[in-house]
JSON list of C-alpha atoms in Angstrom, two decimals:
[
{"chain": "A", "resi": 1, "resn": "MET", "atom": "CA", "xyz": [-2.06, -6.40, 13.97]},
{"chain": "A", "resi": 2, "resn": "GLU", "atom": "CA", "xyz": [-2.99, -6.28, 10.29]},
{"chain": "A", "resi": 3, "resn": "ALA", "atom": "CA", "xyz": [-4.91, -4.09, 7.88]},
{"chain": "A", "resi": 4, "resn": "ILE", "atom": "CA", "xyz": [-5.66, -4.36, 4.16]},
{"chain": "A", "resi": 5, "resn": "ALA", "atom": "CA", "xyz": [-6.94, -2.01, 1.51]},
{"chain": "A", "resi": 6, "resn": "GLN", "atom": "CA", "xyz": [-7.90, -2.59, -2.11]},
{"chain": "A", "resi": 7, "resn": "ILE", "atom": "CA", "xyz": [-7.89, 0.47, -4.33]},
{"chain": "A", "resi": 8, "resn": "THR", "atom": "CA", "xyz": [-9.50, 0.35, -7.75]},
{"chain": "A", "resi": 9, "resn": "THR", "atom": "CA", "xyz": [-7.40, 2.30, -10.24]},
{"chain": "A", "resi": 10, "resn": "GLU", "atom": "CA", "xyz": [-5.98, 1.84, -13.71]},
{"chain": "A", "resi": 11, "resn": "ARG", "atom": "CA", "xyz": [-2.66, 3.14, -12.32]},
{"chain": "A", "resi": 12, "resn": "ALA", "atom": "CA", "xyz": [-2.18, 0.38, -9.73]},
{"chain": "A", "resi": 13, "resn": "GLN", "atom": "CA", "xyz": [1.23, -0.72, -11.02]},
{"chain": "A", "resi": 14, "resn": "GLN", "atom": "CA", "xyz": [2.43, 2.88, -11.30]},
{"chain": "A", "resi": 15, "resn": "TYR", "atom": "CA", "xyz": [1.44, 3.63, -7.69]},
{"chain": "A", "resi": 16, "resn": "LEU", "atom": "CA", "xyz": [3.09, 0.41, -6.47]},
{"chain": "A", "resi": 17, "resn": "ARG", "atom": "CA", "xyz": [6.39, 1.47, -8.07]},
{"chain": "A", "resi": 18, "resn": "GLN", "atom": "CA", "xyz": [6.08, 5.07, -6.85]},
{"chain": "A", "resi": 19, "resn": "LEU", "atom": "CA", "xyz": [5.43, 4.05, -3.26]},
{"chain": "A", "resi": 20, "resn": "CYS", "atom": "CA", "xyz": [8.29, 1.55, -3.17]},
{"chain": "A", "resi": 21, "resn": "ARG", "atom": "CA", "xyz": [10.77, 3.90, -4.82]},
{"chain": "A", "resi": 22, "resn": "HIS", "atom": "CA", "xyz": [9.78, 6.78, -2.58]},
{"chain": "A", "resi": 23, "resn": "PHE", "atom": "CA", "xyz": [10.06, 4.79, 0.64]},
{"chain": "A", "resi": 24, "resn": "ALA", "atom": "CA", "xyz": [13.35, 3.20, -0.51]},
{"chain": "A", "resi": 25, "resn": "HIS", "atom": "CA", "xyz": [15.04, 6.56, 0.13]},
{"chain": "A", "resi": 26, "resn": "LYS", "atom": "CA", "xyz": [14.55, 6.05, 3.88]},
{"chain": "A", "resi": 27, "resn": "VAL", "atom": "CA", "xyz": [13.76, 2.38, 4.62]},
{"chain": "A", "resi": 28, "resn": "PRO", "atom": "CA", "xyz": [14.37, -1.00, 2.94]},
{"chain": "A", "resi": 29, "resn": "ALA", "atom": "CA", "xyz": [11.98, -1.41, 0.01]},
{"chain": "A", "resi": 30, "resn": "ALA", "atom": "CA", "xyz": [11.86, -3.45, -3.19]},
{"chain": "A", "resi": 31, "resn": "CYS", "atom": "CA", "xyz": [9.38, -4.09, -5.97]},
{"chain": "A", "resi": 32, "resn": "ASP", "atom": "CA", "xyz": [8.78, -5.39, -9.45]},
{"chain": "A", "resi": 33, "resn": "GLU", "atom": "CA", "xyz": [5.82, -4.71, -11.76]},
{"chain": "A", "resi": 34, "resn": "HIS", "atom": "CA", "xyz": [3.33, -6.68, -9.64]},
{"chain": "A", "resi": 35, "resn": "GLN", "atom": "CA", "xyz": [4.61, -6.91, -6.04]},
{"chain": "A", "resi": 36, "resn": "GLY", "atom": "CA", "xyz": [6.50, -4.85, -3.50]},
{"chain": "A", "resi": 37, "resn": "GLN", "atom": "CA", "xyz": [7.61, -4.81, 0.11]},
{"chain": "A", "resi": 38, "resn": "VAL", "atom": "CA", "xyz": [8.48, -1.91, 2.39]},
{"chain": "A", "resi": 39, "resn": "GLN", "atom": "CA", "xyz": [10.01, -2.54, 5.81]},
{"chain": "A", "resi": 40, "resn": "PHE", "atom": "CA", "xyz": [9.31, 0.29, 8.26]},
{"chain": "A", "resi": 41, "resn": "ALA", "atom": "CA", "xyz": [10.70, 0.47, 11.80]},
{"chain": "A", "resi": 42, "resn": "SER", "atom": "CA", "xyz": [7.16, -0.02, 13.11]},
{"chain": "A", "resi": 43, "resn": "GLY", "atom": "CA", "xyz": [6.02, -2.77, 10.70]},
{"chain": "A", "resi": 44, "resn": "ARG", "atom": "CA", "xyz": [5.82, -3.68, 7.04]},
{"chain": "A", "resi": 45, "resn": "CYS", "atom": "CA", "xyz": [3.75, -3.02, 3.97]},
{"chain": "A", "resi": 46, "resn": "ALA", "atom": "CA", "xyz": [3.28, -5.62, 1.23]},
{"chain": "A", "resi": 47, "resn": "LEU", "atom": "CA", "xyz": [1.84, -4.38, -2.05]},
{"chain": "A", "resi": 48, "resn": "SER", "atom": "CA", "xyz": [0.53, -6.08, -5.16]},
{"chain": "A", "resi": 49, "resn": "ALA", "atom": "CA", "xyz": [-1.02, -4.71, -8.31]},
{"chain": "A", "resi": 50, "resn": "ASP", "atom": "CA", "xyz": [-2.96, -5.98, -11.28]},
{"chain": "A", "resi": 51, "resn": "GLU", "atom": "CA", "xyz": [-4.56, -4.02, -14.13]},
{"chain": "A", "resi": 52, "resn": "GLN", "atom": "CA", "xyz": [-7.39, -2.60, -12.02]},
{"chain": "A", "resi": 53, "resn": "THR", "atom": "CA", "xyz": [-6.46, -2.89, -8.33]},
{"chain": "A", "resi": 54, "resn": "LEU", "atom": "CA", "xyz": [-3.71, -1.94, -5.92]},
{"chain": "A", "resi": 55, "resn": "HIS", "atom": "CA", "xyz": [-3.66, -4.24, -2.88]},
{"chain": "A", "resi": 56, "resn": "LEU", "atom": "CA", "xyz": [-2.02, -3.03, 0.33]},
{"chain": "A", "resi": 57, "resn": "TYR", "atom": "CA", "xyz": [-1.31, -5.21, 3.35]},
{"chain": "A", "resi": 58, "resn": "LEU", "atom": "CA", "xyz": [0.04, -3.70, 6.56]},
{"chain": "A", "resi": 59, "resn": "GLN", "atom": "CA", "xyz": [1.43, -5.62, 9.51]},
{"chain": "A", "resi": 60, "resn": "ALA", "atom": "CA", "xyz": [2.54, -4.09, 12.83]},
{"chain": "A", "resi": 61, "resn": "ASP", "atom": "CA", "xyz": [3.16, -5.28, 16.38]},
{"chain": "A", "resi": 62, "resn": "ASP", "atom": "CA", "xyz": [0.60, -3.05, 18.10]},
{"chain": "A", "resi": 63, "resn": "PRO", "atom": "CA", "xyz": [-2.46, -0.91, 17.31]},
{"chain": "A", "resi": 64, "resn": "ALA", "atom": "CA", "xyz": [-0.60, 2.41, 17.56]},
{"chain": "A", "resi": 65, "resn": "ALA", "atom": "CA", "xyz": [2.05, 1.27, 15.08]},
{"chain": "A", "resi": 66, "resn": "LEU", "atom": "CA", "xyz": [-0.65, -0.01, 12.70]},
{"chain": "A", "resi": 67, "resn": "GLU", "atom": "CA", "xyz": [-2.46, 3.34, 12.81]},
{"chain": "A", "resi": 68, "resn": "GLN", "atom": "CA", "xyz": [0.82, 5.11, 12.11]},
{"chain": "A", "resi": 69, "resn": "LEU", "atom": "CA", "xyz": [1.47, 2.87, 9.08]},
{"chain": "A", "resi": 70, "resn": "LYS", "atom": "CA", "xyz": [-2.06, 3.46, 7.76]},
{"chain": "A", "resi": 71, "resn": "GLU", "atom": "CA", "xyz": [-1.51, 7.20, 7.98]},
{"chain": "A", "resi": 72, "resn": "ILE", "atom": "CA", "xyz": [1.95, 7.13, 6.36]},
{"chain": "A", "resi": 73, "resn": "VAL", "atom": "CA", "xyz": [1.12, 4.80, 3.48]},
{"chain": "A", "resi": 74, "resn": "GLY", "atom": "CA", "xyz": [-2.29, 6.36, 2.89]},
{"chain": "A", "resi": 75, "resn": "ARG", "atom": "CA", "xyz": [-0.99, 9.93, 2.90]},
{"chain": "A", "resi": 76, "resn": "HIS", "atom": "CA", "xyz": [1.74, 9.11, 0.39]},
{"chain": "A", "resi": 77, "resn": "LEU", "atom": "CA", "xyz": [-0.58, 7.16, -1.90]},
{"chain": "A", "resi": 78, "resn": "LEU", "atom": "CA", "xyz": [-3.13, 9.97, -1.97]},
{"chain": "A", "resi": 79, "resn": "ARG", "atom": "CA", "xyz": [-0.39, 12.50, -2.67]},
{"chain": "A", "resi": 80, "resn": "PHE", "atom": "CA", "xyz": [0.84, 10.45, -5.65]},
{"chain": "A", "resi": 81, "resn": "ALA", "atom": "CA", "xyz": [-2.73, 10.00, -6.91]},
{"chain": "A", "resi": 82, "resn": "PHE", "atom": "CA", "xyz": [-3.66, 13.68, -6.91]},
{"chain": "A", "resi": 83, "resn": "ARG", "atom": "CA", "xyz": [-4.97, 13.39, -10.49]},
{"chain": "A", "resi": 84, "resn": "GLU", "atom": "CA", "xyz": [-7.73, 10.97, -9.58]},
{"chain": "A", "resi": 85, "resn": "PRO", "atom": "CA", "xyz": [-10.09, 10.58, -6.62]},
{"chain": "A", "resi": 86, "resn": "LEU", "atom": "CA", "xyz": [-9.09, 7.38, -4.82]},
{"chain": "A", "resi": 87, "resn": "THR", "atom": "CA", "xyz": [-10.99, 5.72, -2.02]},
{"chain": "A", "resi": 88, "resn": "LEU", "atom": "CA", "xyz": [-8.76, 4.26, 0.69]},
{"chain": "A", "resi": 89, "resn": "ASN", "atom": "CA", "xyz": [-10.66, 2.09, 3.15]},
{"chain": "A", "resi": 90, "resn": "TRP", "atom": "CA", "xyz": [-8.52, 0.08, 5.59]},
{"chain": "A", "resi": 91, "resn": "GLN", "atom": "CA", "xyz": [-10.06, -3.16, 6.88]},
{"chain": "A", "resi": 92, "resn": "ALA", "atom": "CA", "xyz": [-9.02, -6.09, 9.01]},
{"chain": "A", "resi": 93, "resn": "PRO", "atom": "CA", "xyz": [-8.15, -9.17, 6.89]},
{"chain": "A", "resi": 94, "resn": "SER", "atom": "CA", "xyz": [-10.92, -11.75, 6.53]},
{"chain": "A", "resi": 95, "resn": "GLU", "atom": "CA", "xyz": [-11.35, -15.10, 4.81]},
{"chain": "A", "resi": 96, "resn": "GLU", "atom": "CA", "xyz": [-12.70, -13.24, 1.77]},
{"chain": "A", "resi": 97, "resn": "HIS", "atom": "CA", "xyz": [-9.71, -10.85, 1.76]},
{"chain": "A", "resi": 98, "resn": "PRO", "atom": "CA", "xyz": [-6.84, -12.72, 3.43]},
{"chain": "A", "resi": 99, "resn": "GLY", "atom": "CA", "xyz": [-4.26, -9.94, 3.43]},
{"chain": "A", "resi": 100, "resn": "ALA", "atom": "CA", "xyz": [-0.73, -11.11, 2.75]},
{"chain": "A", "resi": 101, "resn": "ALA", "atom": "CA", "xyz": [-1.93, -13.95, 0.53]},
{"chain": "A", "resi": 102, "resn": "SER", "atom": "CA", "xyz": [-3.22, -11.40, -1.98]},
{"chain": "A", "resi": 103, "resn": "CYS", "atom": "CA", "xyz": [0.07, -9.51, -1.86]}
]
């Protein structure tokens, strides 16, 4: 099971680092300026960032785990982005938005 989200923000790289550093306190996580990975017990999150967009790719073994990851990652991102209104819209990967390839 997979889900992707693309968030338009000028703080994409900042949020990538914040998410990875925050999750690294509890689960394996690593990142640089443009990419990151977080390994949860129920799946993984790959992140990438450019100047205008934060790309999130979630992968889990079953629908319940995927929904849990969406909630966890989304809740934390929106908490970190309290200064700006972000739109978080999870979608299934498609040919136009392939998921892990963009992360």
